[in-house]
Amino acid sequence: MPSDQRPPAIFLMGPTASGKTALACALRAHFPLDLISVDSALVYRGMDIGTAKPDAQTLARHPHALVDIRDPAQPYSAADFRADAQIAMQASTDAGRVPLLVGGTGLYFRALQRGLSNLPEADAAVRARLAAEAATIGWAELHRRLAQLDPVAAARIRPNDQQRLQRALEVIELTGRPLSELQSGGAGEPLPWRVLKLALLPGDRSVLHQRIATRFDAMLSDGLCEEVAALRARGDLHPDLPAIRAVGYRQTWEYLDGRYGLPELRERGIYATRQLAKRQITWLRSELDARVFDPERPGLEAAAQAALRLFLGSA
């Protein structure tokens, strides 16, 4: 059998607060790697604290492509990411280096590797009407409607996930076909890189939960509320934007609206982050071809280095 002649690329995946960035930077010190962020929140400028964005010193020493490339008023899609990531990957390969894509947005990893379904473009009129309906009858009622029209999609979309729920109903209206049916067909050209997948999956979920709580407390201490207040003060941002719906930002926006106090902000922010981590872990467990590492076990960096050496064929 002929060997795979595609250039190499590495996916470093894991739930939030699992130590992906630290490991990526450590690996870059030993291998000719270019880091590419796979994070739906890190793309936004001015959203640094609540996204746990690497600080300026880290980014100067270990540059990450696809960080700070959008204003929060500009939505960023999986299709946008796929196009941008392939440009960054090709630049890395052309320079004789290896792209390492690091992050926790499973949809982006999947879109990059498997391509995107042939879905219609967003329709502003349909979306506005669905939003108006939701304001009248509630998103839970729209979720019940989706369950009748596309039970497969409804099973994986939470009733309070307004963005995905709206999109699923929009697709049905525009195409007359269920979103799950269109997505099952797959689409797009195969990724022209051979990929090593590394997944950080904590064996003890309680340790990850503690890390999430500690990190959210640090965000509050570092000025998360002030950061969101500055975003609100712009006047052109609102809670329905994908950037503001990001975990931590939505809860802080509601706190600044006066809907609850600081203790409840902390509780809600930590809970939402834990739920995000749970969804990320569930997705990662479906990536059966990934090399799994427990980020809390000693020797993580050495084990990851060994996997890269074997994959890249270096000594």
mmCIF file of C-alpha atoms in Angstrom:
data_model
loop_
_atom_site.group_PDB
_atom_site.id
_atom_site.type_symbol
_atom_site.label_atom_id
_atom_site.label_comp_id
_atom_site.label_asym_id
_atom_site.label_seq_id
_atom_site.Cartn_x
_atom_site.Cartn_y
_atom_site.Cartn_z
ATOM 1 C CA MET A 1 0.000 0.000 0.000
ATOM 2 C CA PRO A 2 1.367 3.473 -0.853
ATOM 3 C CA SER A 3 2.039 5.743 2.096
ATOM 4 C CA ASP A 4 -0.102 8.808 2.752
ATOM 5 C CA GLN A 5 1.700 11.662 1.011
ATOM 6 C CA ARG A 6 -0.445 14.443 2.446
ATOM 7 C CA PRO A 7 1.398 16.930 4.676
ATOM 8 C CA PRO A 8 0.938 16.501 8.428
ATOM 9 C CA ALA A 9 -1.307 18.497 10.729
ATOM 10 C CA ILE A 10 -2.171 18.108 14.388
ATOM 11 C CA PHE A 11 -5.460 18.647 16.190
ATOM 12 C CA LEU A 12 -5.129 19.326 19.927
ATOM 13 C CA MET A 13 -8.627 19.158 21.370
ATOM 14 C CA GLY A 14 -10.114 19.268 24.842
ATOM 15 C CA PRO A 15 -12.756 20.799 27.070
ATOM 16 C CA THR A 16 -12.430 24.302 28.429
ATOM 17 C CA ALA A 17 -9.860 24.736 31.222
ATOM 18 C CA SER A 18 -8.117 21.443 30.411
ATOM 19 C CA GLY A 19 -4.723 22.998 29.646
ATOM 20 C CA LYS A 20 -4.738 22.899 25.838
ATOM 21 C CA THR A 21 -2.956 26.220 25.323
ATOM 22 C CA ALA A 22 -0.178 25.413 27.787
ATOM 23 C CA LEU A 23 0.459 22.059 26.112
ATOM 24 C CA ALA A 24 0.402 23.566 22.615
ATOM 25 C CA CYS A 25 2.970 26.189 23.602
ATOM 26 C CA ALA A 26 5.152 23.550 25.253
ATOM 27 C CA LEU A 27 5.061 21.366 22.140
ATOM 28 C CA ARG A 28 5.926 24.317 19.934
ATOM 29 C CA ALA A 29 9.178 24.704 21.883
ATOM 30 C CA HIS A 30 10.280 21.260 20.621
ATOM 31 C CA PHE A 31 8.744 20.957 17.150
ATOM 32 C CA PRO A 32 8.402 23.237 14.082
ATOM 33 C CA LEU A 33 4.755 24.003 14.780
ATOM 34 C CA ASP A 34 2.502 26.918 13.874
ATOM 35 C CA LEU A 35 -0.433 27.350 16.260
ATOM 36 C CA ILE A 36 -3.927 27.964 14.901
ATOM 37 C CA SER A 37 -6.771 28.684 17.302
ATOM 38 C CA VAL A 38 -9.971 26.640 17.027
ATOM 39 C CA ASP A 39 -12.180 28.691 19.316
ATOM 40 C CA SER A 40 -15.407 30.466 18.445
ATOM 41 C CA ALA A 41 -14.827 33.189 21.068
ATOM 42 C CA LEU A 42 -11.102 33.895 20.671
ATOM 43 C CA VAL A 43 -11.767 35.262 17.192
ATOM 44 C CA TYR A 44 -13.293 38.399 18.735
ATOM 45 C CA ARG A 45 -11.297 41.512 19.564
ATOM 46 C CA GLY A 46 -11.871 43.151 22.935
ATOM 47 C CA MET A 47 -13.015 39.891 24.511
ATOM 48 C CA ASP A 48 -9.922 38.852 26.409
ATOM 49 C CA ILE A 49 -10.785 38.098 30.032
ATOM 50 C CA GLY A 50 -13.966 36.088 29.597
ATOM 51 C CA THR A 51 -12.490 33.980 26.800
ATOM 52 C CA ALA A 52 -9.328 33.141 28.772
ATOM 53 C CA LYS A 53 -7.429 34.443 25.758
ATOM 54 C CA PRO A 54 -3.661 33.887 26.000
ATOM 55 C CA ASP A 55 -2.022 37.063 27.258
ATOM 56 C CA ALA A 56 0.037 39.371 25.046
ATOM 57 C CA GLN A 57 3.322 37.910 26.254
ATOM 58 C CA THR A 58 2.225 34.363 25.410
ATOM 59 C CA LEU A 59 0.922 35.399 22.005
ATOM 60 C CA ALA A 60 4.146 37.263 21.260
ATOM 61 C CA ARG A 61 6.221 34.200 22.092
ATOM 62 C CA HIS A 62 3.794 31.658 20.624
ATOM 63 C CA PRO A 63 1.691 33.369 17.927
ATOM 64 C CA HIS A 64 -1.780 31.950 17.336
ATOM 65 C CA ALA A 65 -3.518 32.405 13.996
ATOM 66 C CA LEU A 66 -7.265 33.202 14.049
ATOM 67 C CA VAL A 67 -7.176 35.167 17.307
ATOM 68 C CA ASP A 68 -8.564 38.728 17.334
ATOM 69 C CA ILE A 69 -9.700 38.612 13.704
ATOM 70 C CA ARG A 70 -13.317 39.775 14.128
ATOM 71 C CA ASP A 71 -15.155 42.612 15.812
ATOM 72 C CA PRO A 72 -17.817 41.313 18.259
ATOM 73 C CA ALA A 73 -20.514 42.851 16.069
ATOM 74 C CA GLN A 74 -19.507 40.537 13.197
ATOM 75 C CA PRO A 75 -20.748 36.933 13.450
ATOM 76 C CA TYR A 76 -18.190 34.256 12.606
ATOM 77 C CA SER A 77 -19.380 30.933 11.180
ATOM 78 C CA ALA A 78 -17.971 27.450 10.836
ATOM 79 C CA ALA A 79 -17.659 28.135 7.107
ATOM 80 C CA ASP A 80 -15.628 31.262 7.856
ATOM 81 C CA PHE A 81 -13.397 29.237 10.146
ATOM 82 C CA ARG A 82 -12.879 26.444 7.618
ATOM 83 C CA ALA A 83 -11.768 28.890 4.946
ATOM 84 C CA ASP A 84 -9.491 30.856 7.289
ATOM 85 C CA ALA A 85 -7.995 27.735 8.876
ATOM 86 C CA GLN A 86 -7.076 26.179 5.536
ATOM 87 C CA ILE A 87 -5.331 29.391 4.486
ATOM 88 C CA ALA A 88 -3.326 29.402 7.725
ATOM 89 C CA MET A 89 -2.567 25.682 7.423
ATOM 90 C CA GLN A 90 -1.347 26.072 3.847
ATOM 91 C CA ALA A 91 0.919 28.967 4.834
ATOM 92 C CA SER A 92 2.427 26.800 7.570
ATOM 93 C CA THR A 93 2.933 23.847 5.256
ATOM 94 C CA ASP A 94 4.451 26.036 2.545
ATOM 95 C CA ALA A 95 6.953 27.317 5.112
ATOM 96 C CA GLY A 96 8.041 23.757 5.866
ATOM 97 C CA ARG A 97 6.317 23.714 9.242
ATOM 98 C CA VAL A 98 3.426 21.774 10.758
ATOM 99 C CA PRO A 99 0.082 23.390 11.640
ATOM 100 C CA LEU A 100 -1.177 22.566 15.113
ATOM 101 C CA LEU A 101 -4.820 23.452 15.574
ATOM 102 C CA VAL A 102 -5.719 23.920 19.230
ATOM 103 C CA GLY A 103 -9.076 24.622 20.800
ATOM 104 C CA GLY A 104 -12.367 23.319 22.061
ATOM 105 C CA THR A 105 -14.933 24.225 19.388
ATOM 106 C CA GLY A 106 -15.901 20.799 18.092
ATOM 107 C CA LEU A 107 -18.062 22.187 15.305
ATOM 108 C CA TYR A 108 -15.027 23.942 13.841
ATOM 109 C CA PHE A 109 -12.845 20.831 13.979
ATOM 110 C CA ARG A 110 -15.603 18.804 12.351
ATOM 111 C CA ALA A 111 -16.253 21.386 9.640
ATOM 112 C CA LEU A 112 -12.544 21.541 8.860
ATOM 113 C CA GLN A 113 -12.001 17.818 8.560
ATOM 114 C CA ARG A 114 -15.306 16.622 7.144
ATOM 115 C CA GLY A 115 -16.546 19.638 5.220
ATOM 116 C CA LEU A 116 -19.838 21.464 5.521
ATOM 117 C CA SER A 117 -23.298 20.354 4.580
ATOM 118 C CA ASN A 118 -24.969 22.065 1.647
ATOM 119 C CA LEU A 119 -27.099 24.399 3.746
ATOM 120 C CA PRO A 120 -28.807 27.595 2.591
ATOM 121 C CA GLU A 121 -27.473 31.025 3.459
ATOM 122 C CA ALA A 122 -29.073 32.809 6.386
ATOM 123 C CA ASP A 123 -32.288 34.642 5.575
ATOM 124 C CA ALA A 124 -32.710 37.827 7.611
ATOM 125 C CA ALA A 125 -36.478 37.981 7.107
ATOM 126 C CA VAL A 126 -37.049 34.409 8.277
ATOM 127 C CA ARG A 127 -34.785 34.898 11.261
ATOM 128 C CA ALA A 128 -36.533 38.114 12.262
ATOM 129 C CA ARG A 129 -39.922 36.420 12.099
ATOM 130 C CA LEU A 130 -38.734 33.451 14.175
ATOM 131 C CA ALA A 131 -37.249 35.834 16.745
ATOM 132 C CA ALA A 132 -40.568 37.700 16.897
ATOM 133 C CA GLU A 133 -42.419 34.415 17.401
ATOM 134 C CA ALA A 134 -40.033 33.457 20.182
ATOM 135 C CA ALA A 135 -40.659 36.781 21.896
ATOM 136 C CA THR A 136 -44.387 36.002 21.829
ATOM 137 C CA ILE A 137 -44.644 32.274 22.535
ATOM 138 C CA GLY A 138 -41.172 31.467 23.908
ATOM 139 C CA TRP A 139 -38.219 29.431 22.658
ATOM 140 C CA ALA A 140 -39.522 26.319 24.430
ATOM 141 C CA GLU A 141 -42.574 26.339 22.163
ATOM 142 C CA LEU A 142 -40.349 26.705 19.092
ATOM 143 C CA HIS A 143 -38.306 23.759 20.344
ATOM 144 C CA ARG A 144 -41.496 21.692 20.537
ATOM 145 C CA ARG A 145 -42.217 22.688 16.947
ATOM 146 C CA LEU A 146 -38.736 21.539 15.919
ATOM 147 C CA ALA A 147 -39.276 18.229 17.727
ATOM 148 C CA GLN A 148 -42.260 17.584 15.449
ATOM 149 C CA LEU A 149 -40.474 18.646 12.251
ATOM 150 C CA ASP A 150 -36.979 17.283 12.953
ATOM 151 C CA PRO A 151 -36.819 15.097 16.071
ATOM 152 C CA VAL A 152 -33.175 14.200 15.428
ATOM 153 C CA ALA A 153 -32.087 17.848 15.481
ATOM 154 C CA ALA A 154 -34.359 18.634 18.435
ATOM 155 C CA ALA A 155 -32.740 15.854 20.451
ATOM 156 C CA ARG A 156 -29.309 17.453 20.141
ATOM 157 C CA ILE A 157 -30.346 21.121 20.379
ATOM 158 C CA ARG A 158 -31.226 22.387 23.845
ATOM 159 C CA PRO A 159 -34.428 24.445 24.156
ATOM 160 C CA ASN A 160 -32.424 27.468 25.353
ATOM 161 C CA ASP A 161 -29.873 27.273 22.536
ATOM 162 C CA GLN A 162 -31.559 30.053 20.615
ATOM 163 C CA GLN A 163 -29.008 30.358 17.819
ATOM 164 C CA ARG A 164 -29.031 26.691 16.800
ATOM 165 C CA LEU A 165 -32.778 26.340 17.321
ATOM 166 C CA GLN A 166 -33.453 29.347 15.119
ATOM 167 C CA ARG A 167 -31.103 28.009 12.447
ATOM 168 C CA ALA A 168 -32.726 24.568 12.421
ATOM 169 C CA LEU A 169 -36.185 26.036 11.916
ATOM 170 C CA GLU A 170 -34.857 28.477 9.328
ATOM 171 C CA VAL A 171 -33.335 25.646 7.270
ATOM 172 C CA ILE A 172 -36.614 23.740 7.335
ATOM 173 C CA GLU A 173 -38.515 26.790 6.091
ATOM 174 C CA LEU A 174 -36.008 27.547 3.333
ATOM 175 C CA THR A 175 -35.513 23.991 2.055
ATOM 176 C CA GLY A 176 -38.546 22.015 3.187
ATOM 177 C CA ARG A 177 -36.149 19.374 4.535
ATOM 178 C CA PRO A 178 -34.972 18.621 8.087
ATOM 179 C CA LEU A 179 -31.601 20.021 9.118
ATOM 180 C CA SER A 180 -30.478 16.580 10.328
ATOM 181 C CA GLU A 181 -31.186 15.088 6.903
ATOM 182 C CA LEU A 182 -29.144 17.755 5.119
ATOM 183 C CA GLN A 183 -26.269 17.428 7.573
ATOM 184 C CA SER A 184 -26.122 13.641 7.314
ATOM 185 C CA GLY A 185 -25.135 13.849 3.666
ATOM 186 C CA GLY A 186 -21.865 15.625 4.362
ATOM 187 C CA ALA A 187 -20.202 17.854 1.812
ATOM 188 C CA GLY A 188 -16.983 19.512 0.880
ATOM 189 C CA GLU A 189 -13.592 18.344 -0.250
ATOM 190 C CA PRO A 190 -11.644 16.061 2.104
ATOM 191 C CA LEU A 191 -8.978 17.800 4.149
ATOM 192 C CA PRO A 192 -5.686 17.652 2.213
ATOM 193 C CA TRP A 193 -3.645 16.992 5.368
ATOM 194 C CA ARG A 194 -3.116 13.795 7.321
ATOM 195 C CA VAL A 195 -4.125 14.496 10.883
ATOM 196 C CA LEU A 196 -2.958 13.359 14.293
ATOM 197 C CA LYS A 197 -5.691 13.992 16.846
ATOM 198 C CA LEU A 198 -4.734 14.525 20.475
ATOM 199 C CA ALA A 199 -7.602 14.784 22.971
ATOM 200 C CA LEU A 200 -7.281 15.966 26.567
ATOM 201 C CA LEU A 201 -9.956 14.114 28.527
ATOM 202 C CA PRO A 202 -9.813 14.395 32.319
ATOM 203 C CA GLY A 203 -10.357 11.140 34.153
ATOM 204 C CA ASP A 204 -11.621 12.941 37.253
ATOM 205 C CA ARG A 205 -14.340 15.400 36.280
ATOM 206 C CA SER A 206 -14.254 17.015 39.734
ATOM 207 C CA VAL A 207 -10.730 18.288 39.130
ATOM 208 C CA LEU A 208 -11.864 19.973 35.916
ATOM 209 C CA HIS A 209 -14.818 21.486 37.748
ATOM 210 C CA GLN A 210 -12.491 22.969 40.338
ATOM 211 C CA ARG A 211 -10.272 24.399 37.619
ATOM 212 C CA ILE A 212 -13.329 25.954 35.976
ATOM 213 C CA ALA A 213 -14.426 27.558 39.246
ATOM 214 C CA THR A 214 -10.940 28.847 40.002
ATOM 215 C CA ARG A 215 -10.603 30.298 36.525
ATOM 216 C CA PHE A 216 -13.994 32.012 36.617
ATOM 217 C CA ASP A 217 -13.145 33.569 39.965
ATOM 218 C CA ALA A 218 -9.913 34.836 38.421
ATOM 219 C CA MET A 219 -11.873 36.299 35.509
ATOM 220 C CA LEU A 220 -14.090 38.215 37.912
ATOM 221 C CA SER A 221 -11.047 39.474 39.806
ATOM 222 C CA ASP A 222 -9.309 40.456 36.570
ATOM 223 C CA GLY A 223 -12.205 42.632 35.432
ATOM 224 C CA LEU A 224 -14.722 40.522 33.506
ATOM 225 C CA CYS A 225 -17.592 42.806 34.527
ATOM 226 C CA GLU A 226 -15.655 45.864 33.415
ATOM 227 C CA GLU A 227 -14.810 44.204 30.106
ATOM 228 C CA VAL A 228 -18.468 43.436 29.393
ATOM 229 C CA ALA A 229 -19.504 46.916 30.555
ATOM 230 C CA ALA A 230 -17.134 48.374 27.963
ATOM 231 C CA LEU A 231 -18.707 46.196 25.268
ATOM 232 C CA ARG A 232 -22.177 47.341 26.307
ATOM 233 C CA ALA A 233 -21.083 50.972 26.248
ATOM 234 C CA ARG A 234 -20.331 50.731 22.524
ATOM 235 C CA GLY A 235 -24.053 50.779 21.839
ATOM 236 C CA ASP A 236 -23.948 48.528 18.775
ATOM 237 C CA LEU A 237 -23.825 45.147 20.530
ATOM 238 C CA HIS A 238 -26.769 43.138 21.854
ATOM 239 C CA PRO A 239 -27.378 39.794 23.596
ATOM 240 C CA ASP A 240 -28.437 37.977 20.408
ATOM 241 C CA LEU A 241 -25.002 38.279 18.804
ATOM 242 C CA PRO A 242 -22.902 35.084 18.862
ATOM 243 C CA ALA A 243 -20.073 36.950 20.617
ATOM 244 C CA ILE A 244 -22.294 38.080 23.478
ATOM 245 C CA ARG A 245 -23.902 34.644 23.763
ATOM 246 C CA ALA A 246 -20.498 33.172 24.612
ATOM 247 C CA VAL A 247 -20.276 31.476 27.998
ATOM 248 C CA GLY A 248 -19.512 34.032 30.697
ATOM 249 C CA TYR A 249 -20.447 37.000 28.542
ATOM 250 C CA ARG A 250 -24.152 36.197 28.424
ATOM 251 C CA GLN A 251 -24.298 35.790 32.206
ATOM 252 C CA THR A 252 -22.310 38.966 32.837
ATOM 253 C CA TRP A 253 -24.488 40.947 30.414
ATOM 254 C CA GLU A 254 -27.567 39.793 32.348
ATOM 255 C CA TYR A 255 -25.892 40.736 35.635
ATOM 256 C CA LEU A 256 -25.234 44.230 34.302
ATOM 257 C CA ASP A 257 -28.900 44.367 33.269
ATOM 258 C CA GLY A 258 -29.675 43.992 36.970
ATOM 259 C CA ARG A 259 -31.293 40.571 36.616
ATOM 260 C CA TYR A 260 -29.287 39.159 39.527
ATOM 261 C CA GLY A 261 -26.424 39.931 41.880
ATOM 262 C CA LEU A 262 -22.738 39.124 41.828
ATOM 263 C CA PRO A 263 -23.011 35.825 43.780
ATOM 264 C CA GLU A 264 -25.538 34.527 41.256
ATOM 265 C CA LEU A 265 -23.377 35.722 38.364
ATOM 266 C CA ARG A 266 -20.558 33.599 39.746
ATOM 267 C CA GLU A 267 -22.857 30.614 40.188
ATOM 268 C CA ARG A 268 -24.377 30.943 36.728
ATOM 269 C CA GLY A 269 -21.033 31.529 35.036
ATOM 270 C CA ILE A 270 -19.438 28.472 36.604
ATOM 271 C CA TYR A 271 -22.477 26.312 35.868
ATOM 272 C CA ALA A 272 -22.596 27.409 32.213
ATOM 273 C CA THR A 273 -18.886 26.698 31.814
ATOM 274 C CA ARG A 274 -19.298 23.244 33.349
ATOM 275 C CA GLN A 275 -22.145 22.535 30.937
ATOM 276 C CA LEU A 276 -19.958 23.646 28.045
ATOM 277 C CA ALA A 277 -17.197 21.298 29.211
ATOM 278 C CA LYS A 278 -19.713 18.454 29.463
ATOM 279 C CA ARG A 279 -20.811 18.986 25.856
ATOM 280 C CA GLN A 280 -17.199 19.201 24.694
ATOM 281 C CA ILE A 281 -16.321 15.952 26.460
ATOM 282 C CA THR A 282 -19.327 14.193 24.941
ATOM 283 C CA TRP A 283 -18.229 15.307 21.480
ATOM 284 C CA LEU A 284 -14.615 14.301 22.064
ATOM 285 C CA ARG A 285 -15.650 10.789 23.046
ATOM 286 C CA SER A 286 -17.146 10.417 19.565
ATOM 287 C CA GLU A 287 -13.727 11.116 18.024
ATOM 288 C CA LEU A 288 -12.691 7.493 18.111
ATOM 289 C CA ASP A 289 -9.472 8.053 16.151
ATOM 290 C CA ALA A 290 -8.057 10.512 18.707
ATOM 291 C CA ARG A 291 -5.152 9.735 21.031
ATOM 292 C CA VAL A 292 -6.556 10.387 24.508
ATOM 293 C CA PHE A 293 -4.527 11.865 27.377
ATOM 294 C CA ASP A 294 -5.582 12.656 30.920
ATOM 295 C CA PRO A 295 -4.334 16.217 31.513
ATOM 296 C CA GLU A 296 -4.015 15.575 35.269
ATOM 297 C CA ARG A 297 -1.705 12.577 34.965
ATOM 298 C CA PRO A 298 2.054 13.139 35.260
ATOM 299 C CA GLY A 299 4.077 12.992 32.063
ATOM 300 C CA LEU A 300 1.488 14.587 29.786
ATOM 301 C CA GLU A 301 3.985 16.662 27.820
ATOM 302 C CA ALA A 302 6.407 13.760 27.383
ATOM 303 C CA ALA A 303 3.608 11.485 26.160
ATOM 304 C CA ALA A 304 2.384 14.105 23.714
ATOM 305 C CA GLN A 305 5.936 14.653 22.439
ATOM 306 C CA ALA A 306 6.312 10.930 21.861
ATOM 307 C CA ALA A 307 3.084 10.854 19.850
ATOM 308 C CA LEU A 308 4.290 13.759 17.695
ATOM 309 C CA ARG A 309 7.699 12.175 17.082
ATOM 310 C CA LEU A 310 6.059 8.961 15.911
ATOM 311 C CA PHE A 311 3.593 10.829 13.706
ATOM 312 C CA LEU A 312 6.148 13.178 12.178
ATOM 313 C CA GLY A 313 8.724 10.443 11.752
ATOM 314 C CA SER A 314 11.418 12.302 13.717
ATOM 315 C CA ALA A 315 13.927 10.739 16.035
#
